[in-house]
Amino acid sequence: MKKELRSRGWFGKEGKDGVIYRSWMKKQGIPSFELDSGKPIIGICNTWSEFTPCNSHFRQLAESVKHGVYEAGGFPVEFPVMSLGETLIKPTAMLYRNLASMDVEESVRANPVDGVVLLCGCDKTTPSLVMGACSVDLPTIVVSGGPMLTGKFQGRSISTSDVWRLNDAYRGGKLSNEDLKAAENGLCRSDGHCGVMGTASSMACMVEALGLSLPGNAAIPAPDTARKVIAHYSGMRIVEMVREDLIMSKILTRQAFENAIRVNAAIGGSTNFVVHLLAIARRIGVELNLDDFDNFSRNIPLLANLQPSGTYFMEDFYYAGGLPAVMKEMLGHLHRDSITVNGKTIGENVEQASCYNRDVISTMDKPFNPLSGIAVLHGNLCEDGAVLKPSAATPALMKHKGKALVFETIEDYKKNIDRPDLPVDETTVLVLKNVGPKGYPGMPEVGNMGLPPKLLAQGVTDMVRISDGRMSGTGFGTVVLHASPEAAAGGNFAVVQTGDLIELDVENRTLKLFVSDEELAKRKAAWKPLNPAADRGYVSLYIKHVEQADKGADLDFLKGGSGSTVTRDSH
Ligand code: FES
């Protein structure tokens, strides 16, 4: 028997309730037949905001989705949700990922929606929307906003990954303030999110690999007409998905998550992928743990030669064939029968894909870099794990022993890092504490802390750096991130001190602190958390309930979902 549309619980009602549900909608100029005739109502969840410049073209994108929805016999209703602009939000957009996901979940469930189109772009706007939608579990399709065109500065190509290099050059006295300004003006040339394989592009690839978007969605640049076309097709397809009852949980299987981990390795995706995918898995009810990221990416080489792990930009990636070309190349390592939003399998979706530039997308036989994926480290400095991105690290530092220079807070780091008498050389291990989920709070992207100017001036370009925070997907270096438990949670990381000996051994996946258990116990007995808890509002809720990075840094009470049923009427 055909399932009744959930929107009929609003627009199909008789009497007073039906009048109220329909009449106020009609005042927007909607003819009766749109609401009366049982068309699927498609919610278009829009993260447009001028404070989220990466998503500032989303009103136009929503129009393309609407054309597709109308064409397929549905009725589109666009609605706003909290939009997280990575570059502007203080203290960090990650603090609000879970809040935005609550907004999405409750907005979708509370309204007469049969199927959802998620308009995602800037880093956190993808995981927050997908997490929220998972907890409702309706037919759902993702349309990404697409990356920016490649930036230009003094005749050469640049993009957001260059911010770190330009800043190091400026701090080391090799770039003038005027040139830095000129670079700033050429960095972000068009609509779209960061034009490298940073977090936003990794998230767009993640949803495509999971099967939540139409094939090819991830790489199409924002200004390209193909972006509007895929939005149009997605609008058409979501109407069919409602008719087929193709809900998220039918697509997001354990196999889909394994595919996403392997694809993230092949593209050199962001370390932020780890916390976001863990959180999504926990919302949809799939068992996934930190070690899965290492296990499933171990034999996958880096195929995509894209910044920050390589040379090229997302625009080049699109011209080279985009994600379908990567997935076709590595199909033997994927669950090819995993179903996707278009009703076809991953294997069917990519079998016709072609690669047009082997410099950009290499082959499994001759990969761009045999190192890829996410290395998950264990040891007494991170009892519940930490992560490192081998393809973005310096090979010579992947096995390294050195003395710690500890910064207790980001303010401590900022105050002292430029000191000419800083007790540091290139063998020192920089440690930054209290930038984890609870400690900051919100786990900001400060893990790839800039190097001391006195070493930059000597030509040092990388050092081992360890923190309980995150790193921008556009960042690089031999950077150990997400140390769990974080300093604010009182594990061994909380009591590491300047002068302690630390050993990083990526091949053996270990991170060791050479301090005796007795000494650690003594330090812990004297340890006090640094940050006073916030006493009101969302931040206090967040600090009380946020889980550690190895579990996805979601709020503990948001795990799982509540489905799409609402039993009580509003009148
Ligand atoms: Fe929005 Fe990079 S700042 S994607």
Coordinates of C-alpha atoms and ligand atoms in Angstrom, one line a residue:
M1 CA 0.0 0.0 0.0
K2 CA 1.3 3.5 -0.9
K3 CA 2.5 5.4 2.2
E4 CA 0.5 8.6 2.8
L5 CA 2.6 11.8 2.5
R6 CA 3.4 13.2 5.9
S7 CA 2.5 16.7 4.6
R8 CA -1.1 15.5 4.4
G9 CA -1.1 15.6 8.2
W10 CA -1.2 19.4 7.6
F11 CA -2.6 20.2 4.2
G12 CA -4.9 17.2 3.9
K13 CA -6.9 18.1 7.1
E14 CA -10.6 18.9 7.2
G15 CA -12.2 21.6 9.3
K16 CA -10.5 24.4 11.3
D17 CA -7.0 22.8 11.4
G18 CA -6.9 22.3 7.7
V19 CA -8.1 25.9 7.1
I20 CA -5.3 27.3 9.3
Y21 CA -2.6 25.1 7.8
R22 CA -3.5 26.0 4.2
S23 CA -4.8 29.5 4.5
W24 CA -1.7 31.2 5.8
M25 CA 0.5 29.3 3.3
K26 CA -1.8 30.5 0.4
K27 CA -1.3 34.2 1.4
Q28 CA 2.2 33.8 -0.2
G29 CA 0.4 33.6 -3.6
I30 CA 0.2 29.8 -3.7
P31 CA -2.8 28.5 -5.7
S32 CA -5.1 26.0 -3.9
F33 CA -4.1 23.0 -6.1
E34 CA -0.5 23.1 -5.0
L35 CA -1.5 22.2 -1.4
D36 CA -4.7 20.4 -2.0
S37 CA -3.7 17.8 -4.6
G38 CA -1.3 15.8 -2.6
K39 CA 2.0 16.9 -4.2
P40 CA 5.1 16.0 -2.2
I41 CA 6.2 19.1 -0.2
I42 CA 10.0 19.5 -0.6
G43 CA 11.7 21.5 2.1
I44 CA 14.8 23.4 0.8
C45 CA 17.0 23.9 3.8
N46 CA 19.0 27.0 3.0
T47 CA 22.2 28.1 4.7
W48 CA 22.3 31.4 2.7
S49 CA 23.8 34.2 4.7
E50 CA 26.0 37.2 3.9
F51 CA 27.9 36.3 7.0
T52 CA 28.7 33.0 5.3
P53 CA 30.3 34.3 2.1
C54 CA 31.0 30.8 0.8
N55 CA 27.2 30.3 0.7
S56 CA 26.2 33.8 -0.5
H57 CA 24.9 32.5 -3.8
F58 CA 22.5 30.0 -2.3
R59 CA 19.3 32.0 -3.0
Q60 CA 20.0 31.5 -6.7
L61 CA 20.9 27.9 -6.2
A62 CA 17.6 27.3 -4.4
E63 CA 15.8 28.7 -7.4
S64 CA 17.3 26.0 -9.6
V65 CA 16.3 23.3 -7.1
K66 CA 12.7 24.7 -7.1
H67 CA 12.6 24.5 -11.0
G68 CA 13.4 20.8 -10.7
V69 CA 10.9 20.2 -7.9
Y70 CA 8.1 21.8 -9.9
E71 CA 9.1 19.9 -13.0
A72 CA 8.8 16.6 -11.2
G73 CA 5.4 17.4 -9.7
G74 CA 6.4 18.5 -6.2
F75 CA 6.0 21.7 -4.3
P76 CA 9.1 23.4 -3.0
V77 CA 9.2 25.4 0.2
E78 CA 12.5 27.1 1.1
F79 CA 13.4 27.7 4.7
P80 CA 16.5 29.2 6.5
V81 CA 18.5 27.5 9.2
M82 CA 21.5 28.7 11.2
S83 CA 24.4 29.3 8.8
L84 CA 28.0 28.9 10.0
G85 CA 30.5 31.0 8.2
E86 CA 33.9 29.6 9.0
T87 CA 35.9 32.8 8.7
L88 CA 33.8 35.1 10.8
I89 CA 32.3 33.3 13.6
K90 CA 33.9 33.7 17.0
P91 CA 35.2 31.9 18.9
T92 CA 34.8 29.1 16.3
A93 CA 32.1 27.8 14.0
M94 CA 32.6 24.3 15.5
L95 CA 31.1 25.5 18.7
Y96 CA 27.8 25.9 16.9
R97 CA 27.8 22.8 14.6
N98 CA 25.6 20.9 17.0
L99 CA 23.3 23.9 17.6
A100 CA 22.8 24.3 13.9
S101 CA 22.1 20.6 13.6
M102 CA 19.4 20.9 16.3
D103 CA 17.9 23.8 14.3
V104 CA 17.8 21.6 11.1
E105 CA 16.4 18.6 12.9
E106 CA 13.6 20.4 14.7
S107 CA 12.7 22.6 11.6
V108 CA 12.4 19.6 9.4
R109 CA 10.4 17.5 11.8
A110 CA 8.1 20.3 12.9
N111 CA 7.1 21.4 9.4
P112 CA 5.0 19.8 6.6
V113 CA 8.0 18.3 4.8
D114 CA 8.0 15.1 2.8
G115 CA 11.5 15.3 1.4
V116 CA 14.5 17.6 2.1
V117 CA 17.1 19.3 -0.1
L118 CA 20.1 20.4 2.0
L119 CA 22.0 23.3 0.5
C120 CA 25.5 22.9 2.0
G121 CA 28.8 24.8 1.4
C122 CA 31.1 26.3 3.9
D123 CA 32.8 23.7 6.2
K124 CA 30.3 23.2 9.1
T125 CA 27.2 23.8 6.9
T126 CA 27.5 20.3 5.5
P127 CA 27.9 18.2 8.7
S128 CA 25.4 20.2 10.7
L129 CA 22.7 19.8 8.0
V130 CA 23.4 16.1 7.4
M131 CA 23.5 15.4 11.2
G132 CA 20.2 17.2 11.8
A133 CA 18.5 15.5 8.8
C134 CA 19.8 12.0 9.9
S135 CA 17.9 12.4 13.2
V136 CA 14.6 12.9 11.3
D137 CA 15.4 10.3 8.5
L138 CA 13.3 11.5 5.6
P139 CA 14.2 11.2 1.9
T140 CA 17.1 13.7 1.7
I141 CA 19.5 14.9 -1.0
V142 CA 22.5 17.2 -0.6
V143 CA 23.3 20.0 -3.1
S144 CA 26.7 21.5 -2.5
G145 CA 27.4 25.1 -3.4
G146 CA 30.6 24.3 -5.1
P147 CA 34.2 25.5 -4.8
M148 CA 35.5 29.0 -5.8
L149 CA 37.5 29.5 -8.9
T150 CA 41.2 29.4 -8.4
G151 CA 42.7 32.6 -6.9
K152 CA 45.4 34.7 -8.6
F153 CA 48.3 36.7 -7.1
Q154 CA 51.1 38.3 -9.2
G155 CA 50.3 36.0 -12.1
R156 CA 50.3 32.8 -10.1
S157 CA 47.5 30.6 -8.9
I158 CA 46.7 30.7 -5.2
S159 CA 43.9 29.6 -3.0
T160 CA 43.0 29.5 0.7
S161 CA 45.8 27.0 1.6
D162 CA 48.2 29.8 0.7
V163 CA 47.1 31.9 3.7
W164 CA 49.4 29.8 5.9
R165 CA 52.4 30.1 3.5
L166 CA 51.8 33.8 2.9
N167 CA 51.5 34.4 6.7
D168 CA 54.8 32.6 7.4
A169 CA 56.5 34.6 4.6
Y170 CA 55.1 37.8 6.1
R171 CA 56.2 36.9 9.6
G172 CA 59.6 35.8 8.4
G173 CA 60.1 39.2 6.7
K174 CA 60.0 37.8 3.2
L175 CA 56.7 39.4 2.1
S176 CA 55.7 43.0 2.4
N177 CA 52.4 44.1 4.0
E178 CA 51.4 45.6 0.5
D179 CA 52.0 42.2 -1.2
L180 CA 50.1 40.5 1.5
K181 CA 47.2 42.8 0.9
A182 CA 47.4 42.2 -2.9
A183 CA 47.2 38.4 -2.2
E184 CA 44.2 39.0 0.0
N185 CA 42.4 40.7 -2.9
G186 CA 43.1 37.8 -5.3
L187 CA 42.5 34.9 -2.9
C188 CA 38.7 34.6 -3.1
R189 CA 37.8 35.3 -6.7
S190 CA 34.2 34.1 -7.0
D191 CA 31.2 32.6 -5.4
G192 CA 31.8 29.3 -3.7
H193 CA 33.7 27.7 -0.8
C194 CA 37.5 27.2 -0.5
G195 CA 38.9 26.1 -3.8
V196 CA 41.2 23.4 -2.4
M197 CA 40.7 20.0 -0.8
G198 CA 40.0 21.7 2.5
T199 CA 37.1 20.8 4.8
A200 CA 34.3 22.2 2.7
S201 CA 35.4 20.2 -0.4
S202 CA 36.2 17.2 1.8
M203 CA 32.6 17.4 3.1
A204 CA 31.2 17.7 -0.4
C205 CA 33.2 14.6 -1.4
M206 CA 32.0 12.9 1.8
V207 CA 28.4 13.3 0.9
E208 CA 29.0 12.2 -2.7
A209 CA 30.9 9.1 -1.5
L210 CA 28.2 8.3 1.1
G211 CA 25.6 8.4 -1.7
L212 CA 23.8 11.5 -0.4
S213 CA 24.3 13.6 -3.5
L214 CA 24.0 13.1 -7.3
P215 CA 27.3 11.9 -8.9
G216 CA 29.6 14.8 -9.8
N217 CA 28.2 17.1 -7.2
A218 CA 31.3 17.7 -5.2
A219 CA 33.7 19.4 -7.6
I220 CA 31.6 21.6 -9.9
P221 CA 32.7 25.2 -9.3
A222 CA 30.1 27.5 -7.9
P223 CA 29.9 29.8 -10.9
D224 CA 29.7 27.0 -13.5
T225 CA 26.4 26.6 -15.1
A226 CA 26.7 22.8 -14.4
R227 CA 26.2 23.8 -10.7
K228 CA 22.7 25.1 -11.5
V229 CA 22.0 22.1 -13.6
I230 CA 22.8 19.6 -10.9
A231 CA 20.7 21.6 -8.4
H232 CA 17.8 21.4 -10.9
Y233 CA 18.3 17.6 -11.3
S234 CA 18.5 17.2 -7.5
G235 CA 15.1 19.0 -7.2
M236 CA 13.6 16.6 -9.7
R237 CA 15.2 13.6 -8.0
I238 CA 14.0 14.4 -4.4
V239 CA 10.4 14.3 -5.6
E240 CA 11.0 10.7 -6.9
M241 CA 12.8 9.8 -3.7
V242 CA 9.7 10.7 -1.7
R243 CA 7.6 8.5 -4.0
E244 CA 10.1 5.7 -3.5
D245 CA 10.4 6.3 0.2
L246 CA 14.2 6.3 -0.2
I247 CA 15.0 7.6 3.3
M248 CA 18.5 8.4 4.6
S249 CA 18.9 5.3 6.7
K250 CA 18.5 3.1 3.5
I251 CA 21.5 4.9 2.0
L252 CA 23.7 5.5 5.1
T253 CA 24.7 1.9 5.8
R254 CA 28.0 0.8 7.4
Q255 CA 29.3 0.1 3.9
A256 CA 28.6 3.7 2.8
F257 CA 30.7 4.9 5.8
E258 CA 33.5 2.6 4.8
N259 CA 33.3 4.0 1.3
A260 CA 33.5 7.5 2.5
I261 CA 36.6 6.8 4.6
R262 CA 38.4 5.2 1.7
V263 CA 37.4 8.0 -0.7
N264 CA 38.6 10.6 1.9
A265 CA 42.0 8.9 1.9
A266 CA 42.2 8.9 -1.9
I267 CA 41.5 12.6 -2.2
G268 CA 43.7 13.7 0.8
G269 CA 40.6 15.0 2.6
S270 CA 40.6 17.1 5.8
T271 CA 41.2 15.8 9.3
N272 CA 37.9 17.4 10.2
F273 CA 36.2 14.6 8.2
V274 CA 36.9 12.4 11.2
V275 CA 34.9 14.3 13.8
H276 CA 32.1 15.0 11.3
L277 CA 31.7 11.5 10.0
L278 CA 31.8 10.0 13.5
A279 CA 29.0 12.4 14.5
I280 CA 26.9 11.6 11.4
A281 CA 27.3 7.8 12.0
R282 CA 26.2 8.2 15.6
R283 CA 23.1 10.1 14.5
I284 CA 22.0 7.5 12.0
G285 CA 22.8 4.6 14.2
V286 CA 25.9 3.1 12.5
E287 CA 28.7 1.8 14.6
L288 CA 31.9 3.6 13.7
N289 CA 35.0 4.2 15.8
L290 CA 38.2 6.2 15.4
D291 CA 40.3 3.2 14.5
D292 CA 38.0 2.5 11.5
F293 CA 39.5 5.6 9.9
D294 CA 43.0 4.2 10.0
N295 CA 42.0 0.6 9.2
F296 CA 39.9 1.4 6.1
S297 CA 42.3 4.0 4.6
R298 CA 45.5 2.1 5.2
N299 CA 45.9 0.5 1.7
I300 CA 44.5 3.5 -0.2
P301 CA 47.1 5.8 -1.8
L302 CA 46.6 9.4 -2.4
L303 CA 45.2 9.7 -5.9
A304 CA 44.3 13.4 -6.1
N305 CA 47.1 15.9 -6.5
L306 CA 45.2 18.7 -4.8
Q307 CA 46.3 21.3 -2.3
P308 CA 47.0 21.2 0.7
S309 CA 48.5 17.7 0.1
G310 CA 49.4 18.5 -3.5
T311 CA 49.6 21.1 -6.2
Y312 CA 46.2 21.6 -7.9
F313 CA 43.0 23.3 -7.1
M314 CA 39.3 22.2 -7.0
E315 CA 38.7 23.9 -10.3
D316 CA 41.4 21.6 -11.9
F317 CA 39.8 18.6 -10.1
Y318 CA 36.5 19.3 -11.8
Y319 CA 38.1 19.6 -15.3
A320 CA 40.0 16.3 -14.6
G321 CA 36.8 14.4 -14.0
G322 CA 36.1 15.1 -10.3
L323 CA 35.1 12.6 -7.7
P324 CA 33.5 10.0 -10.1
A325 CA 36.9 9.7 -11.8
V326 CA 38.6 9.0 -8.4
M327 CA 35.9 6.5 -7.4
K328 CA 36.1 4.7 -10.7
E329 CA 39.9 4.3 -10.3
M330 CA 39.5 2.9 -6.8
L331 CA 36.3 0.9 -7.4
G332 CA 37.9 -2.3 -6.4
H333 CA 38.3 -1.0 -2.9
L334 CA 34.7 0.3 -2.6
H335 CA 31.4 -1.4 -1.8
R336 CA 30.2 -1.0 -5.3
D337 CA 26.7 -2.1 -4.5
S338 CA 26.0 0.7 -2.0
I339 CA 22.8 2.5 -3.1
T340 CA 22.8 6.3 -3.6
V341 CA 20.2 9.0 -3.9
N342 CA 19.6 8.5 -7.6
G343 CA 18.5 4.9 -6.9
K344 CA 21.6 3.5 -8.6
T345 CA 24.7 1.9 -7.0
I346 CA 28.1 3.6 -6.5
G347 CA 29.4 1.1 -9.1
E348 CA 26.7 2.1 -11.7
N349 CA 27.2 5.8 -11.0
V350 CA 30.9 5.8 -11.8
E351 CA 31.4 3.1 -14.4
Q352 CA 31.2 5.7 -17.3
A353 CA 33.4 8.2 -15.5
S354 CA 36.6 9.4 -17.3
C355 CA 39.8 11.0 -16.1
Y356 CA 41.1 13.8 -18.3
N357 CA 44.2 14.7 -16.5
R358 CA 46.5 12.2 -14.8
D359 CA 48.6 14.9 -13.2
V360 CA 45.5 15.8 -11.1
I361 CA 44.0 12.4 -10.6
S362 CA 46.6 9.6 -10.7
T363 CA 46.1 5.9 -10.9
M364 CA 46.2 3.2 -8.2
D365 CA 49.3 1.7 -9.9
K366 CA 51.2 5.0 -10.0
P367 CA 49.6 7.1 -7.2
F368 CA 50.5 10.7 -6.6
N369 CA 51.6 9.7 -3.0
P370 CA 51.6 6.3 -1.5
L371 CA 50.9 8.0 1.9
S372 CA 47.3 9.0 2.5
G373 CA 44.4 8.8 4.8
I374 CA 44.2 9.5 8.5
A375 CA 46.8 7.9 10.9
V376 CA 45.2 7.2 14.3
L377 CA 47.7 7.4 17.0
H378 CA 47.6 5.8 20.4
G379 CA 49.8 6.1 23.5
N380 CA 50.0 7.6 26.9
L381 CA 49.8 11.1 25.6
C382 CA 46.4 10.5 24.0
E383 CA 44.7 7.6 25.8
D384 CA 41.7 7.6 23.5
G385 CA 43.6 8.5 20.4
A386 CA 44.7 11.4 18.2
V387 CA 44.9 11.9 14.4
L388 CA 47.5 13.0 11.9
K389 CA 47.3 13.5 8.1
P390 CA 50.4 11.8 6.7
S391 CA 50.0 13.3 3.2
A392 CA 50.2 16.8 4.7
A393 CA 53.2 16.0 7.0
T394 CA 56.9 16.1 6.5
P395 CA 58.3 12.6 5.9
A396 CA 61.4 13.2 8.0
L397 CA 59.3 14.2 11.0
M398 CA 57.0 11.2 10.9
K399 CA 59.3 9.5 13.4
H400 CA 60.6 12.1 15.8
K401 CA 61.6 12.4 19.4
G402 CA 61.9 15.8 21.0
K403 CA 61.4 17.9 24.1
A404 CA 58.0 19.5 24.6
L405 CA 57.5 23.3 24.7
V406 CA 54.0 23.6 26.2
F407 CA 51.6 26.4 25.8
E408 CA 48.8 26.1 28.3
T409 CA 46.3 28.1 26.2
I410 CA 46.1 29.8 22.8
E411 CA 46.7 33.1 24.6
D412 CA 49.9 31.8 26.1
Y413 CA 51.0 30.7 22.6
K414 CA 50.2 34.1 21.0
K415 CA 51.9 36.0 23.8
N416 CA 55.1 34.0 23.6
I417 CA 55.6 32.5 20.1
D418 CA 57.4 35.6 18.6
R419 CA 59.9 36.0 21.5
P420 CA 63.4 35.9 20.2
D421 CA 64.5 34.1 23.4
L422 CA 61.9 31.4 23.1
P423 CA 63.7 28.1 24.3
V424 CA 63.1 26.3 21.0
D425 CA 64.9 24.6 18.1
E426 CA 63.8 22.6 15.1
T427 CA 63.7 19.4 17.2
T428 CA 61.3 20.9 19.8
V429 CA 57.7 19.5 19.9
L430 CA 55.2 22.3 20.2
V431 CA 52.3 21.4 22.5
L432 CA 49.1 23.4 22.7
K433 CA 46.5 22.6 25.4
N434 CA 43.0 23.7 26.2
V435 CA 41.8 24.0 22.6
G436 CA 39.6 20.9 22.7
P437 CA 35.8 20.6 22.7
K438 CA 35.2 21.6 26.3
G439 CA 38.4 23.5 27.0
Y440 CA 38.2 26.3 24.4
P441 CA 35.2 25.6 24.2
G442 CA 34.4 24.5 20.7
M443 CA 37.6 22.9 19.4
P444 CA 38.9 25.6 17.1
E445 CA 41.2 25.2 14.1
V446 CA 44.5 26.3 15.7
G447 CA 46.3 23.0 15.8
N448 CA 48.7 23.9 13.0
M449 CA 50.1 26.7 15.0
G450 CA 52.5 29.0 13.2
L451 CA 56.2 28.3 13.8
P452 CA 58.4 30.6 15.9
P453 CA 59.7 33.5 13.7
K454 CA 63.3 32.8 15.0
L455 CA 63.1 29.3 13.4
L456 CA 61.3 30.6 10.2
A457 CA 64.2 33.0 9.7
Q458 CA 66.6 30.0 9.9
G459 CA 64.6 28.3 7.1
V460 CA 62.7 25.8 9.3
T461 CA 59.4 25.0 7.5
D462 CA 57.8 22.3 9.7
M463 CA 57.9 21.0 13.3
V464 CA 56.0 18.4 15.2
R465 CA 53.0 20.1 16.7
I466 CA 50.4 18.4 19.1
S467 CA 47.1 19.7 20.4
D468 CA 43.6 18.8 21.4
G469 CA 42.2 21.1 18.8
R470 CA 41.6 20.8 15.1
M471 CA 43.3 22.0 12.0
S472 CA 41.8 23.8 9.0
G473 CA 41.3 21.5 6.1
T474 CA 43.5 23.9 4.2
G475 CA 46.3 23.5 6.7
F476 CA 49.3 21.2 6.5
G477 CA 52.4 20.2 8.5
T478 CA 53.4 17.4 10.9
V479 CA 50.5 18.1 13.1
V480 CA 48.9 15.8 15.7
L481 CA 45.3 16.8 16.4
H482 CA 42.2 15.9 18.4
A483 CA 44.3 14.5 21.3
S484 CA 41.7 12.7 23.5
P485 CA 40.9 13.1 26.3
E486 CA 41.5 16.8 25.8
A487 CA 43.4 18.8 28.4
A488 CA 40.2 20.1 30.0
A489 CA 39.0 16.5 30.6
G490 CA 42.1 15.8 32.7
G491 CA 43.9 13.0 30.9
N492 CA 47.6 12.7 30.6
F493 CA 47.6 15.5 27.9
A494 CA 46.5 17.9 30.7
V495 CA 49.7 17.4 32.6
V496 CA 52.4 17.3 29.9
Q497 CA 55.0 19.9 30.8
T498 CA 57.8 21.8 29.0
G499 CA 60.9 19.7 28.9
D500 CA 59.1 16.3 28.8
L501 CA 60.3 14.0 26.1
I502 CA 57.7 13.0 23.5
E503 CA 58.0 10.5 20.7
L504 CA 55.9 10.5 17.5
D505 CA 56.1 7.3 15.4
V506 CA 53.5 7.4 12.6
E507 CA 54.5 4.1 11.1
N508 CA 53.8 2.3 14.4
R509 CA 50.9 4.7 15.1
T510 CA 52.2 5.7 18.6
L511 CA 52.5 9.0 20.5
K512 CA 54.5 8.5 23.7
L513 CA 55.2 10.7 26.6
F514 CA 58.4 9.6 28.5
V515 CA 57.1 10.4 32.0
S516 CA 56.6 7.7 34.6
D517 CA 53.1 6.6 35.6
E518 CA 54.0 7.7 39.2
E519 CA 55.0 11.1 38.1
L520 CA 51.8 11.4 35.9
A521 CA 49.6 10.4 38.8
K522 CA 51.3 13.0 41.0
R523 CA 50.8 15.7 38.5
K524 CA 47.1 14.7 38.0
A525 CA 46.4 14.9 41.7
A526 CA 47.6 18.5 41.6
W527 CA 45.8 19.4 38.3
K528 CA 42.9 21.8 38.1
P529 CA 40.9 22.6 35.0
L530 CA 41.8 26.1 33.6
N531 CA 38.6 27.2 32.1
P532 CA 35.7 28.2 34.3
A533 CA 32.4 26.7 33.0
A534 CA 30.0 29.1 31.3
D535 CA 27.1 29.6 33.6
R536 CA 24.3 30.3 31.1
G537 CA 23.0 29.8 27.6
Y538 CA 24.0 27.4 24.8
V539 CA 27.7 27.5 25.7
S540 CA 27.0 26.1 29.2
L541 CA 24.8 23.4 27.7
Y542 CA 27.6 22.6 25.2
I543 CA 30.4 22.3 27.8
K544 CA 28.2 20.1 30.0
H545 CA 27.2 17.7 27.2
V546 CA 29.8 17.8 24.4
E547 CA 31.6 14.5 23.8
Q548 CA 35.3 14.0 23.1
A549 CA 36.7 14.3 19.6
D550 CA 37.1 10.5 19.3
K551 CA 33.3 10.2 19.5
G552 CA 32.6 13.1 17.0
A553 CA 32.2 16.0 19.5
D554 CA 28.4 15.9 19.3
L555 CA 26.2 16.6 22.3
D556 CA 25.6 13.4 24.2
F557 CA 21.8 13.8 24.1
L558 CA 21.7 14.2 20.3
K559 CA 23.0 10.7 19.5
G560 CA 20.4 8.8 17.4
G561 CA 17.2 10.3 16.1
S562 CA 13.6 10.8 16.9
G563 CA 12.2 10.1 13.5
S564 CA 9.7 12.2 11.6
T565 CA 6.5 11.6 13.5
V566 CA 4.9 14.4 15.4
T567 CA 1.7 13.2 17.1
R568 CA 0.2 16.4 18.4
D569 CA -1.3 19.2 16.3
S570 CA -0.5 22.8 16.7
H571 CA -4.0 24.1 17.3
Ligands
FES1 FE1 34.1 28.6 3.8 FE2 36.7 27.7 3.6 S1 35.9 29.4 4.7 S2 34.8 26.9 2.9

